[in-house]
Amino acid sequence: MKALSINNKTQKVEELDITMAANTVYTFFSSILIDELSSLKEHIIYTDANALSEKKTPYFIGEQLVLGDALILGREDLDDVDAQITKEELRLLINPNVNEFYTKVLDLIADTDVNLYRTFRVKKNGEKIALNIEWVLYTFNIADERTKEYFINELKKTLKAKENPTEYMQKMAQLAMNVAS
């Protein structure tokens, strides 16, 4: 099966020919904790869920924040299939420029047990919406400098008080939803 991989340190894209089996993805990352990101149309991006705590290099694939190495396969319904995106197309989507807001926040939460992609629910107009910490970071990253500073300072307070950082992120997501309503 045709797959693409991204080296997180160099952002080098390689084409791989892999045999899909029950443990292929886990073997690729030498980990049983895997995140699945579906931000590439008709593809799935697999990443190591330990990448945050291991302080792996962050980068973007399009607008999607990714940490650590990535394995990209095609996705048809719920099945993994050959990757259709070319190495060149994928290279064009990779952006290694992660700004100071992201790097500060990632550094602060690296020693916690948060997962950037695990969803939680917030309310918007009486409806429950599934969001994740990666969305919260994206949303606050586009805010003004004072808001970013507030976000980071409140996160530091949360961590210093040994409060749950996921609950803090959920609270920030709800604030963002309230402003957007």
Short mmCIF file of C-alpha atoms in Angstrom, two decimals:
data_model
loop_
_atom_site.label_atom_id
_atom_site.label_comp_id
_atom_site.label_asym_id
_atom_site.label_seq_id
_atom_site.Cartn_x
_atom_site.Cartn_y
_atom_site.Cartn_z
CA MET A 1 0.00 0.00 0.00
CA LYS A 2 1.31 3.44 -0.92
CA ALA A 3 1.81 5.71 2.10
CA LEU A 4 3.63 8.96 2.71
CA SER A 5 5.61 9.80 5.81
CA ILE A 6 6.84 13.10 7.18
CA ASN A 7 9.94 13.38 9.35
CA ASN A 8 9.13 15.94 12.02
CA LYS A 9 12.69 17.25 12.34
CA THR A 10 13.32 17.86 8.64
CA GLN A 11 9.75 17.91 7.21
CA LYS A 12 11.11 15.55 4.54
CA VAL A 13 8.36 13.62 2.77
CA GLU A 14 9.02 10.01 1.80
CA GLU A 15 6.90 7.59 -0.16
CA LEU A 16 6.58 4.20 1.50
CA ASP A 17 5.25 0.88 0.33
CA ILE A 18 3.73 -0.72 3.41
CA THR A 19 1.75 -3.84 4.10
CA MET A 20 -1.26 -2.99 6.18
CA ALA A 21 -1.83 -5.29 9.11
CA ALA A 22 -3.41 -4.84 12.50
CA ASN A 23 -0.20 -3.47 14.01
CA THR A 24 1.35 -1.58 11.05
CA VAL A 25 0.65 1.93 12.35
CA TYR A 26 1.65 1.03 15.90
CA THR A 27 4.90 -0.48 14.63
CA PHE A 28 5.65 2.62 12.53
CA PHE A 29 5.51 4.82 15.64
CA SER A 30 6.74 2.20 18.14
CA SER A 31 3.74 3.19 20.22
CA ILE A 32 0.22 2.04 20.94
CA LEU A 33 -0.98 5.62 21.45
CA ILE A 34 -1.89 6.95 18.01
CA ASP A 35 -3.86 10.01 16.94
CA GLU A 36 -5.88 9.97 13.73
CA LEU A 37 -6.40 13.31 11.97
CA SER A 38 -8.76 13.60 9.06
CA SER A 39 -7.94 17.11 7.89
CA LEU A 40 -6.64 16.02 4.46
CA LYS A 41 -9.49 15.26 2.08
CA GLU A 42 -9.82 11.52 1.48
CA HIS A 43 -6.75 10.84 3.65
CA ILE A 44 -5.92 10.03 7.24
CA ILE A 45 -2.90 11.41 9.07
CA TYR A 46 -1.56 9.15 11.79
CA THR A 47 0.66 10.67 14.47
CA ASP A 48 2.20 9.51 17.73
CA ALA A 49 0.03 10.64 20.65
CA ASN A 50 3.21 10.83 22.77
CA ALA A 51 4.74 13.50 20.52
CA LEU A 52 3.58 16.38 22.75
CA SER A 53 5.04 14.95 25.94
CA GLU A 54 8.22 14.08 24.05
CA LYS A 55 8.38 17.68 22.79
CA LYS A 56 8.59 16.66 19.14
CA THR A 57 8.86 19.41 16.56
CA PRO A 58 5.51 20.95 15.61
CA TYR A 59 4.56 21.95 12.06
CA PHE A 60 1.44 22.44 10.00
CA ILE A 61 -0.07 20.36 7.25
CA GLY A 62 -2.34 22.99 5.75
CA GLU A 63 -4.04 24.49 8.82
CA GLN A 64 -3.66 21.29 10.88
CA LEU A 65 -1.12 21.44 13.72
CA VAL A 66 0.91 18.23 13.76
CA LEU A 67 3.54 17.11 16.26
CA GLY A 68 6.09 14.42 15.54
CA ASP A 69 6.38 12.17 12.56
CA ALA A 70 3.30 11.57 10.45
CA LEU A 71 2.10 8.65 8.35
CA ILE A 72 -0.45 9.51 5.66
CA LEU A 73 -2.72 6.98 3.99
CA GLY A 74 -5.75 7.31 1.77
CA ARG A 75 -9.14 6.88 3.45
CA GLU A 76 -12.21 5.43 1.80
CA ASP A 77 -15.20 5.12 4.11
CA LEU A 78 -13.44 3.70 7.21
CA ASP A 79 -10.77 1.76 5.33
CA ASP A 80 -7.13 2.71 4.79
CA VAL A 81 -6.20 2.72 1.09
CA ASP A 82 -3.31 3.96 -1.05
CA ALA A 83 -2.46 7.62 -0.50
CA GLN A 84 -3.61 9.63 -3.51
CA ILE A 85 -1.80 12.86 -2.62
CA THR A 86 1.63 13.12 -4.22
CA LYS A 87 4.86 13.87 -2.38
CA GLU A 88 5.01 17.25 -4.11
CA GLU A 89 1.43 18.16 -3.18
CA LEU A 90 2.06 17.18 0.43
CA ARG A 91 5.34 19.14 0.54
CA LEU A 92 3.43 22.25 -0.53
CA LEU A 93 1.04 21.83 2.40
CA ILE A 94 3.79 21.54 5.03
CA ASN A 95 4.61 24.71 6.93
CA PRO A 96 7.38 24.48 9.55
CA ASN A 97 6.76 28.03 10.78
CA VAL A 98 5.05 27.59 14.13
CA ASN A 99 4.75 30.95 15.85
CA GLU A 100 5.61 31.91 19.41
CA PHE A 101 2.05 31.56 20.72
CA TYR A 102 1.88 27.92 19.66
CA THR A 103 5.39 27.10 20.89
CA LYS A 104 4.78 28.70 24.30
CA VAL A 105 1.49 26.89 24.83
CA LEU A 106 2.85 23.55 23.60
CA ASP A 107 5.82 23.91 25.94
CA LEU A 108 3.51 24.69 28.87
CA ILE A 109 1.23 21.70 28.29
CA ALA A 110 3.94 19.20 27.29
CA ASP A 111 4.27 17.90 30.84
CA THR A 112 0.52 17.36 31.25
CA ASP A 113 -1.63 14.48 30.09
CA VAL A 114 -3.63 16.51 27.56
CA ASN A 115 -4.23 15.27 24.05
CA LEU A 116 -4.48 17.98 21.40
CA TYR A 117 -7.01 16.06 19.34
CA ARG A 118 -9.32 14.40 21.89
CA THR A 119 -12.71 16.02 21.59
CA PHE A 120 -14.87 17.62 24.23
CA ARG A 121 -18.23 19.31 23.88
CA VAL A 122 -19.23 22.95 24.22
CA LYS A 123 -22.59 24.63 23.63
CA LYS A 124 -23.44 27.02 20.84
CA ASN A 125 -27.03 28.21 20.46
CA GLY A 126 -28.27 25.27 22.54
CA GLU A 127 -26.44 22.76 20.36
CA LYS A 128 -23.45 20.70 21.53
CA ILE A 129 -20.37 21.05 19.33
CA ALA A 130 -17.35 18.71 19.46
CA LEU A 131 -14.04 20.61 19.58
CA ASN A 132 -10.49 19.86 20.69
CA ILE A 133 -7.46 21.63 22.13
CA GLU A 134 -5.90 22.01 18.68
CA TRP A 135 -8.98 24.04 17.67
CA VAL A 136 -8.68 26.16 20.82
CA LEU A 137 -5.04 26.96 19.99
CA TYR A 138 -5.93 27.79 16.38
CA THR A 139 -8.74 30.09 17.52
CA PHE A 140 -6.72 31.95 20.13
CA ASN A 141 -3.75 32.19 17.78
CA ILE A 142 -5.80 34.44 15.47
CA ALA A 143 -6.81 36.68 18.38
CA ASP A 144 -5.09 39.97 19.21
CA GLU A 145 -1.87 40.04 21.26
CA ARG A 146 -3.60 40.96 24.54
CA THR A 147 -5.95 38.01 24.22
CA LYS A 148 -3.05 35.66 23.48
CA GLU A 149 -1.18 37.01 26.50
CA TYR A 150 -4.29 36.54 28.67
CA PHE A 151 -4.67 32.97 27.41
CA ILE A 152 -1.06 32.08 28.23
CA ASN A 153 -1.12 33.78 31.65
CA GLU A 154 -4.34 32.02 32.64
CA LEU A 155 -2.91 28.71 31.42
CA LYS A 156 0.17 29.26 33.58
CA LYS A 157 -2.08 29.95 36.59
CA THR A 158 -4.07 26.80 35.88
CA LEU A 159 -0.94 24.69 35.70
CA LYS A 160 0.62 26.29 38.78
CA ALA A 161 -2.57 25.56 40.76
CA LYS A 162 -2.38 21.97 39.49
CA GLU A 163 -5.82 22.30 37.96
CA ASN A 164 -6.93 20.28 34.95
CA PRO A 165 -5.55 21.88 31.75
CA THR A 166 -8.17 20.13 29.60
CA GLU A 167 -10.93 21.78 31.63
CA TYR A 168 -9.16 25.13 31.14
CA MET A 169 -9.05 24.54 27.36
CA GLN A 170 -12.71 23.56 27.37
CA LYS A 171 -13.54 26.77 29.24
CA MET A 172 -11.58 28.78 26.65
CA ALA A 173 -13.38 26.96 23.83
CA GLN A 174 -16.71 27.89 25.41
CA LEU A 175 -15.62 31.54 25.70
CA ALA A 176 -14.66 31.53 22.01
CA MET A 177 -18.03 30.02 21.10
CA ASN A 178 -19.86 32.62 23.19
CA VAL A 179 -18.04 35.43 21.38
CA ALA A 180 -18.81 33.85 17.99
CA SER A 181 -22.54 33.57 18.73
#
